[in-house]
Every structure is written in C-alpha cells, then in structure tokens.
Amino acid sequence: MSTKTTKADVVSPNVEELRRQERAAFDDPSGNFIASDRVEGTRVYRPDGERIGRINHFMVNKRSGKAEFAVMSFGGFLGLGDELRPVPWDALEYSNDLGGYVVSADDDTFRNSPFIEGGTAPDWDSSYAQALYGYWRVPF
Amino acid sequence: MSTKTTKADVVSPNVEELRRQERAAFDDPSGNFIASDRVEGTRVYRPDGERIGRINHFMVNKRSGKAEFAVMSFGGFLGLGDELRPVPWDALEYSNDLGGYVVSADDDTFRNSPFIEGGTAPDWDSSYAQALYGYWRVPF
C-alpha cells in the first residue's frame, strides 16, 4: 500500500460547508442522532440543571459500535479536579431541555468516582466495565 | 444558569497529558474499545487492503448510545468526490491488521451510494436508516 499523500487526504472547502450544513440538521433537539464530534465537549448536568462538567470524548466498542463510556471532566464541581473520569454511557440521559446529558447521582458518588490516575489508563476490558457499571449502579 | 466562563471551561495542560497517555492505551490493536475522536479520521479499506477513504465522523443514537452510521468521504476512489456519504456502522468491520475499517462492496455499490447532496442533510430518522441499511445490504 502506498502511504503518499493522495487526493483523499485533501479536504476541500466544500466538505467544510457540507459539514456545517449537515451539522445544522443535528441541532434539532428532537432529532434522534448526534454527531460523534458533537458529543465531545457536550455539557453534563444534574437533574436540577446544575452544570457539573463536560464529556471529553467517549469510548466505542470497536465491533458493536456501542458507546460504552463517556470520559468526563468535572473541573471544579465538588472540588473535583481536571482528571478524566469514565462514566458508563447508560448513566447519562440526554435532555432536550438542557441540550446536554444529565447524570443523577449523589455527591459522594461523584466525589469517589474512578478517575484516570496519574495519566495511566485502566485496562478497558469487560471486568473493568463491569466494575465501573457497578460503581455507577447501572446494569452492565 | 450562568454562561460565564468557569473553571470547567479551562483545560489544564495536565488534562492534555492525561489524554495523551490514555490514548496510548487504545493503540493496542487487540483492545476492544476505541476513542470516539480516534474513529474520526480513521481510514477505510476494501478487504484486499485497498485504501478507499476515511471516516469523517459518525452518528450516535442519543439515547441508546449506538453508533448508527459512519459518515465517510471517499475523495477520489472510483472517481467519487468529497461528498460525505453515510454508511451503516454494521457495514464496517474493524481490521486489526489494517488498523482501520473494512467495507466489502462492489464498485457500483460504492459509486451509487447515497451522499449528502448539495450540503443538505437527510432526515436522520428510522425510515432513512432503514433505506440506508437496505442499500448497503446489512440488517437494520
């Protein structure tokens, strides 16, 4: 296989325009779908509307295509730092009203939630997933 | 709700380092998960290893978290332009060997595949999904 730059590497301005317009369609809050790069950066709230953080990115099962975890930063909420914290996708509920995701949990659950310690990613395998889902009390 | 800039908006350098290190963990080709922003830009191949395009982004069902479509650009392959073309997630198979996704389809299927015409996004609803999955001959 060739690794040289081909036409496929070149993004034409038209693509940007296409994408901008396409994006607009997804801003319909009643829509069922959201663009992957739109989830990234989406705000996360508590049920009462208190803003608690953002989704940094999320982890997708390579084969099934299921989003398994959102990787969140709480940056300041309850004194939590900027560590990235994996939260099961199923612990997130999308709110059209807030235009973001809602997590229902008590303060201690947020405070003690697993984070990516010292920049070392956990092994993202089934046993980790099970433990994480258990922590957040959502079915795995 | 306040819209002023808060600590949560500030990304510390440490977050970038955390993320860089976290990323490294996902580069293990035997891993089950891939970061959402890693899928974006991933190359797409034919089964014989021919490089045909890239995933621009993908569409996630807001509630189930299932990736439903990859939005691909073929940029040059078979004379296809830079239009964004939605491809059902289930038509993509991840290849550890290639480090990207594989789509098995004949030339005509690629050539005639639906694209986002004139920058107008289709209505991303169930009937569109069904038609698209039908086109690419994967179960909906």
Tab-separated table of C-alpha atoms in Angstrom:
chain	number	residue	atom	x	y	z
A	1	MET	CA	0.000	0.000	0.000
A	2	SER	CA	1.147	3.480	-0.806
A	3	THR	CA	1.467	5.946	2.039
A	4	LYS	CA	1.997	9.030	-0.096
A	5	THR	CA	-0.434	11.890	0.042
A	6	THR	CA	-3.361	11.331	-2.266
A	7	LYS	CA	-6.453	13.266	-3.143
A	8	ALA	CA	-8.170	11.522	-0.260
A	9	ASP	CA	-6.032	13.486	2.194
A	10	VAL	CA	-7.166	16.811	0.859
A	11	VAL	CA	-10.259	18.278	2.453
A	12	SER	CA	-11.894	20.694	0.079
A	13	PRO	CA	-13.651	23.806	1.384
A	14	ASN	CA	-16.839	22.282	0.069
A	15	VAL	CA	-16.560	19.470	2.587
A	16	GLU	CA	-16.412	22.014	5.384
A	17	GLU	CA	-19.515	23.706	4.048
A	18	LEU	CA	-21.287	20.382	3.597
A	19	ARG	CA	-20.457	19.516	7.149
A	20	ARG	CA	-21.540	22.879	8.522
A	21	GLN	CA	-24.922	22.471	6.872
A	22	GLU	CA	-25.178	18.883	7.914
A	23	ARG	CA	-24.445	19.903	11.479
A	24	ALA	CA	-27.334	22.334	11.471
A	25	ALA	CA	-29.697	19.422	10.893
A	26	PHE	CA	-28.480	17.775	14.077
A	27	ASP	CA	-29.147	20.835	16.161
A	28	ASP	CA	-32.799	19.950	16.001
A	29	PRO	CA	-33.251	18.918	19.624
A	30	SER	CA	-35.978	16.464	18.683
A	31	GLY	CA	-33.547	14.534	16.492
A	32	ASN	CA	-32.616	11.008	17.442
A	33	PHE	CA	-28.978	11.200	16.460
A	34	ILE	CA	-25.982	13.242	17.423
A	35	ALA	CA	-22.670	13.576	15.618
A	36	SER	CA	-19.763	11.934	17.420
A	37	ASP	CA	-17.765	15.134	17.411
A	38	ARG	CA	-20.785	16.920	18.791
A	39	VAL	CA	-20.920	14.669	21.832
A	40	GLU	CA	-17.326	15.626	22.570
A	41	GLY	CA	-17.483	18.785	24.609
A	42	THR	CA	-21.175	18.430	25.452
A	43	ARG	CA	-22.057	19.705	28.897
A	44	VAL	CA	-23.263	17.422	31.635
A	45	TYR	CA	-25.793	18.485	34.243
A	46	ARG	CA	-27.538	17.241	37.323
A	47	PRO	CA	-31.288	16.708	37.098
A	48	ASP	CA	-31.854	20.151	38.671
A	49	GLY	CA	-29.902	21.783	35.834
A	50	GLU	CA	-26.689	22.351	37.771
A	51	ARG	CA	-23.800	22.200	35.361
A	52	ILE	CA	-21.201	19.715	36.513
A	53	GLY	CA	-18.784	19.074	33.676
A	54	ARG	CA	-18.242	18.065	30.113
A	55	ILE	CA	-17.815	14.973	28.026
A	56	ASN	CA	-14.247	14.936	26.805
A	57	HIS	CA	-14.721	12.009	24.461
A	58	PHE	CA	-16.311	8.612	24.645
A	59	MET	CA	-15.288	5.023	24.163
A	60	VAL	CA	-16.851	2.923	21.467
A	61	ASN	CA	-16.847	-0.821	21.269
A	62	LYS	CA	-14.922	-1.335	18.040
A	63	ARG	CA	-17.119	-4.062	16.767
A	64	SER	CA	-20.607	-3.489	18.100
A	65	GLY	CA	-20.374	0.262	17.722
A	66	LYS	CA	-21.892	0.777	21.159
A	67	ALA	CA	-20.715	3.788	23.124
A	68	GLU	CA	-19.692	2.209	26.428
A	69	PHE	CA	-18.250	5.065	28.475
A	70	ALA	CA	-18.195	8.776	28.363
A	71	VAL	CA	-14.900	10.145	29.575
A	72	MET	CA	-15.831	13.227	31.576
A	73	SER	CA	-14.062	16.062	33.274
A	74	PHE	CA	-15.744	17.701	36.247
A	75	GLY	CA	-13.207	20.537	36.569
A	76	GLY	CA	-14.245	22.232	39.803
A	77	PHE	CA	-17.582	20.616	40.610
A	78	LEU	CA	-17.483	19.415	44.245
A	79	GLY	CA	-13.807	20.249	44.266
A	80	LEU	CA	-13.090	17.561	41.675
A	81	GLY	CA	-10.088	18.325	39.519
A	82	ASP	CA	-9.494	18.002	35.829
A	83	GLU	CA	-8.905	14.269	35.936
A	84	LEU	CA	-10.754	12.360	33.287
A	85	ARG	CA	-13.420	10.131	34.761
A	86	PRO	CA	-15.061	7.296	32.859
A	87	VAL	CA	-18.829	7.211	33.275
A	88	PRO	CA	-20.962	4.428	31.783
A	89	TRP	CA	-22.931	5.702	28.821
A	90	ASP	CA	-26.073	4.283	30.393
A	91	ALA	CA	-25.609	6.578	33.407
A	92	LEU	CA	-26.084	9.522	31.041
A	93	GLU	CA	-29.519	10.621	29.961
A	94	TYR	CA	-29.897	13.115	27.145
A	95	SER	CA	-32.045	16.134	27.964
A	96	ASN	CA	-33.532	18.099	25.111
A	97	ASP	CA	-34.342	20.916	27.522
A	98	LEU	CA	-30.784	21.295	28.732
A	99	GLY	CA	-29.199	20.395	25.410
A	100	GLY	CA	-26.838	18.081	27.196
A	101	TYR	CA	-26.574	14.972	29.286
A	102	VAL	CA	-27.880	14.500	32.804
A	103	VAL	CA	-26.295	12.310	35.454
A	104	SER	CA	-28.293	11.509	38.585
A	105	ALA	CA	-26.016	10.650	41.476
A	106	ASP	CA	-25.342	11.870	44.991
A	107	ASP	CA	-22.321	13.969	45.870
A	108	ASP	CA	-20.322	11.075	47.269
A	109	THR	CA	-20.790	9.060	44.113
A	110	PHE	CA	-19.314	11.880	42.079
A	111	ARG	CA	-16.536	12.528	44.622
A	112	ASN	CA	-15.382	8.931	44.808
A	113	SER	CA	-15.828	8.063	41.153
A	114	PRO	CA	-12.933	6.279	39.456
A	115	PHE	CA	-10.572	8.506	37.523
A	116	ILE	CA	-7.597	8.007	35.310
A	117	GLU	CA	-4.912	8.114	37.901
A	118	GLY	CA	-1.561	9.657	37.089
A	119	GLY	CA	-2.346	9.548	33.410
A	120	THR	CA	-2.462	5.773	33.418
A	121	ALA	CA	-5.426	4.451	31.516
A	122	PRO	CA	-7.131	1.440	33.061
A	123	ASP	CA	-7.417	-1.765	31.077
A	124	TRP	CA	-10.621	-1.204	29.180
A	125	ASP	CA	-11.822	-4.764	29.354
A	126	SER	CA	-15.022	-6.466	30.432
A	127	SER	CA	-14.062	-6.743	34.081
A	128	TYR	CA	-13.243	-3.044	34.250
A	129	ALA	CA	-16.503	-2.243	32.515
A	130	GLN	CA	-18.416	-4.407	34.938
A	131	ALA	CA	-16.798	-2.725	37.945
A	132	LEU	CA	-17.435	0.717	36.518
A	133	TYR	CA	-21.055	-0.005	35.715
A	134	GLY	CA	-21.420	-1.440	39.191
A	135	TYR	CA	-19.972	1.677	40.765
A	136	TRP	CA	-22.416	3.887	38.913
A	137	ARG	CA	-25.233	1.429	39.645
A	138	VAL	CA	-26.294	0.851	36.082
A	139	PRO	CA	-26.821	-2.617	34.566
A	140	PHE	CA	-23.874	-3.863	32.518
B	1	MET	CA	-27.892	29.063	34.624
B	2	SER	CA	-24.749	31.125	34.290
B	3	THR	CA	-22.998	31.183	30.956
B	4	LYS	CA	-19.845	32.892	32.161
B	5	THR	CA	-16.513	31.175	31.878
B	6	THR	CA	-15.867	28.923	34.838
B	7	LYS	CA	-13.037	26.666	35.855
B	8	ALA	CA	-14.786	23.885	33.967
B	9	ASP	CA	-14.012	25.644	30.702
B	10	VAL	CA	-10.300	25.720	31.354
B	11	VAL	CA	-8.356	22.726	30.139
B	12	SER	CA	-5.158	22.364	32.103
B	13	PRO	CA	-2.004	21.065	30.398
B	14	ASN	CA	-2.280	18.078	32.697
B	15	VAL	CA	-5.502	17.055	31.000
B	16	GLU	CA	-3.736	17.013	27.669
B	17	GLU	CA	-1.003	14.835	29.118
B	18	LEU	CA	-3.532	12.549	30.762
B	19	ARG	CA	-5.292	12.186	27.480
B	20	ARG	CA	-2.108	11.573	25.516
B	21	GLN	CA	-1.202	8.758	27.848
B	22	GLU	CA	-4.708	7.418	27.874
B	23	ARG	CA	-4.674	7.385	24.094
B	24	ALA	CA	-1.571	5.238	24.039
B	25	ALA	CA	-3.528	2.523	25.804
B	26	PHE	CA	-6.045	2.438	22.996
B	27	ASP	CA	-3.408	1.977	20.362
B	28	ASP	CA	-3.202	-1.602	21.467
B	29	PRO	CA	-4.760	-3.204	18.407
B	30	SER	CA	-6.135	-6.060	20.496
B	31	GLY	CA	-8.184	-3.641	22.574
B	32	ASN	CA	-11.954	-3.808	22.412
B	33	PHE	CA	-12.598	-0.085	22.550
B	34	ILE	CA	-11.710	2.937	20.510
B	35	ALA	CA	-11.969	6.590	21.458
B	36	SER	CA	-14.675	8.491	19.601
B	37	ASP	CA	-12.237	11.089	18.373
B	38	ARG	CA	-9.986	8.282	17.231
B	39	VAL	CA	-12.665	6.857	14.945
B	40	GLU	CA	-12.931	10.252	13.282
B	41	GLY	CA	-10.305	10.275	10.580
B	42	THR	CA	-9.788	6.508	10.618
B	43	ARG	CA	-9.026	5.068	7.203
B	44	VAL	CA	-11.387	2.717	5.451
B	45	TYR	CA	-10.221	-0.104	3.218
B	46	ARG	CA	-11.505	-2.817	0.985
B	47	PRO	CA	-10.915	-6.399	2.072
B	48	ASP	CA	-7.851	-6.575	-0.204
B	49	GLY	CA	-6.280	-3.651	1.677
B	50	GLU	CA	-7.025	-1.005	-0.942
B	51	ARG	CA	-7.485	2.304	0.803
B	52	ILE	CA	-10.772	3.895	-0.170
B	53	GLY	CA	-11.464	6.766	2.195
B	54	ARG	CA	-11.863	7.980	5.714
B	55	ILE	CA	-14.484	8.225	8.412
B	56	ASN	CA	-15.258	11.905	8.875
B	57	HIS	CA	-17.416	11.401	11.927
B	58	PHE	CA	-20.204	9.114	12.966
B	59	MET	CA	-23.764	9.407	14.137
B	60	VAL	CA	-24.744	8.141	17.541
B	61	ASN	CA	-28.233	7.377	18.719
B	62	LYS	CA	-28.599	9.902	21.522
B	63	ARG	CA	-30.292	7.571	23.891
B	64	SER	CA	-29.051	4.074	23.159
B	65	GLY	CA	-25.512	5.234	22.501
B	66	LYS	CA	-25.300	3.023	19.419
B	67	ALA	CA	-23.175	4.279	16.532
B	68	GLU	CA	-25.614	4.039	13.622
B	69	PHE	CA	-23.759	5.498	10.644
B	70	ALA	CA	-20.236	6.396	9.781
B	71	VAL	CA	-20.139	9.492	7.611
B	72	MET	CA	-17.381	8.783	5.103
B	73	SER	CA	-15.553	10.627	2.426
B	74	PHE	CA	-14.139	8.644	-0.474
B	75	GLY	CA	-12.264	11.555	-2.023
B	76	GLY	CA	-11.037	10.137	-5.328
B	77	PHE	CA	-11.780	6.432	-5.009
B	78	LEU	CA	-13.653	5.294	-8.153
B	79	GLY	CA	-13.883	8.946	-9.111
B	80	LEU	CA	-16.101	9.699	-6.126
B	81	GLY	CA	-15.788	13.253	-4.877
B	82	ASP	CA	-15.517	14.701	-1.427
B	83	GLU	CA	-19.217	14.392	-0.670
B	84	LEU	CA	-19.954	12.910	2.698
B	85	ARG	CA	-21.607	9.531	2.413
B	86	PRO	CA	-23.403	7.843	5.280
B	87	VAL	CA	-22.531	4.183	5.674
B	88	PRO	CA	-24.252	1.943	8.220
B	89	TRP	CA	-21.931	1.130	11.103
B	90	ASP	CA	-22.693	-2.546	10.605
B	91	ALA	CA	-21.273	-2.370	7.076
B	92	LEU	CA	-17.899	-1.535	8.627
B	93	GLU	CA	-15.702	-4.231	10.049
B	94	TYR	CA	-12.696	-3.306	12.132
B	95	SER	CA	-9.434	-4.868	10.998
B	96	ASN	CA	-6.604	-5.091	13.478
B	97	ASP	CA	-4.202	-5.849	10.636
B	98	LEU	CA	-5.090	-2.741	8.684
B	99	GLY	CA	-5.693	-0.575	11.745
B	100	GLY	CA	-8.881	0.657	10.192
B	101	TYR	CA	-12.301	-0.338	8.978
B	102	VAL	CA	-13.091	-2.575	6.027
B	103	VAL	CA	-16.120	-2.259	3.773
B	104	SER	CA	-16.936	-5.119	1.420
B	105	ALA	CA	-18.940	-3.936	-1.546
B	106	ASP	CA	-18.681	-3.949	-5.308
B	107	ASP	CA	-17.732	-0.879	-7.305
B	108	ASP	CA	-21.286	0.001	-8.262
B	109	THR	CA	-22.428	-0.070	-4.669
B	110	PHE	CA	-19.762	2.464	-3.768
B	111	ARG	CA	-20.441	4.560	-6.884
B	112	ASN	CA	-24.190	4.805	-6.380
B	113	SER	CA	-24.153	5.140	-2.613
B	114	PRO	CA	-26.295	7.908	-1.106
B	115	PHE	CA	-24.472	11.107	-0.347
B	116	ILE	CA	-25.313	14.381	1.273
B	117	GLU	CA	-26.450	16.253	-1.773
B	118	GLY	CA	-25.751	19.943	-2.043
B	119	GLY	CA	-24.937	20.138	1.626
B	120	THR	CA	-28.459	19.206	2.609
B	121	ALA	CA	-28.526	16.630	5.345
B	122	PRO	CA	-31.169	13.935	5.013
B	123	ASP	CA	-33.703	13.480	7.790
B	124	TRP	CA	-31.926	11.084	10.064
B	125	ASP	CA	-34.950	9.109	11.091
B	126	SER	CA	-35.875	5.444	11.167
B	127	SER	CA	-37.134	5.321	7.597
B	128	TYR	CA	-33.916	6.863	6.299
B	129	ALA	CA	-31.924	4.439	8.390
B	130	GLN	CA	-33.895	1.525	7.044
B	131	ALA	CA	-33.376	2.640	3.453
B	132	LEU	CA	-29.672	3.182	4.010
B	133	TYR	CA	-29.180	-0.176	5.676
B	134	GLY	CA	-31.129	-1.734	2.838
B	135	TYR	CA	-28.928	-0.074	0.264
B	136	TRP	CA	-25.784	-1.393	1.920
B	137	ARG	CA	-27.450	-4.787	2.446
B	138	VAL	CA	-26.969	-5.014	6.183
B	139	PRO	CA	-29.778	-5.858	8.636
B	140	PHE	CA	-31.345	-2.856	10.315
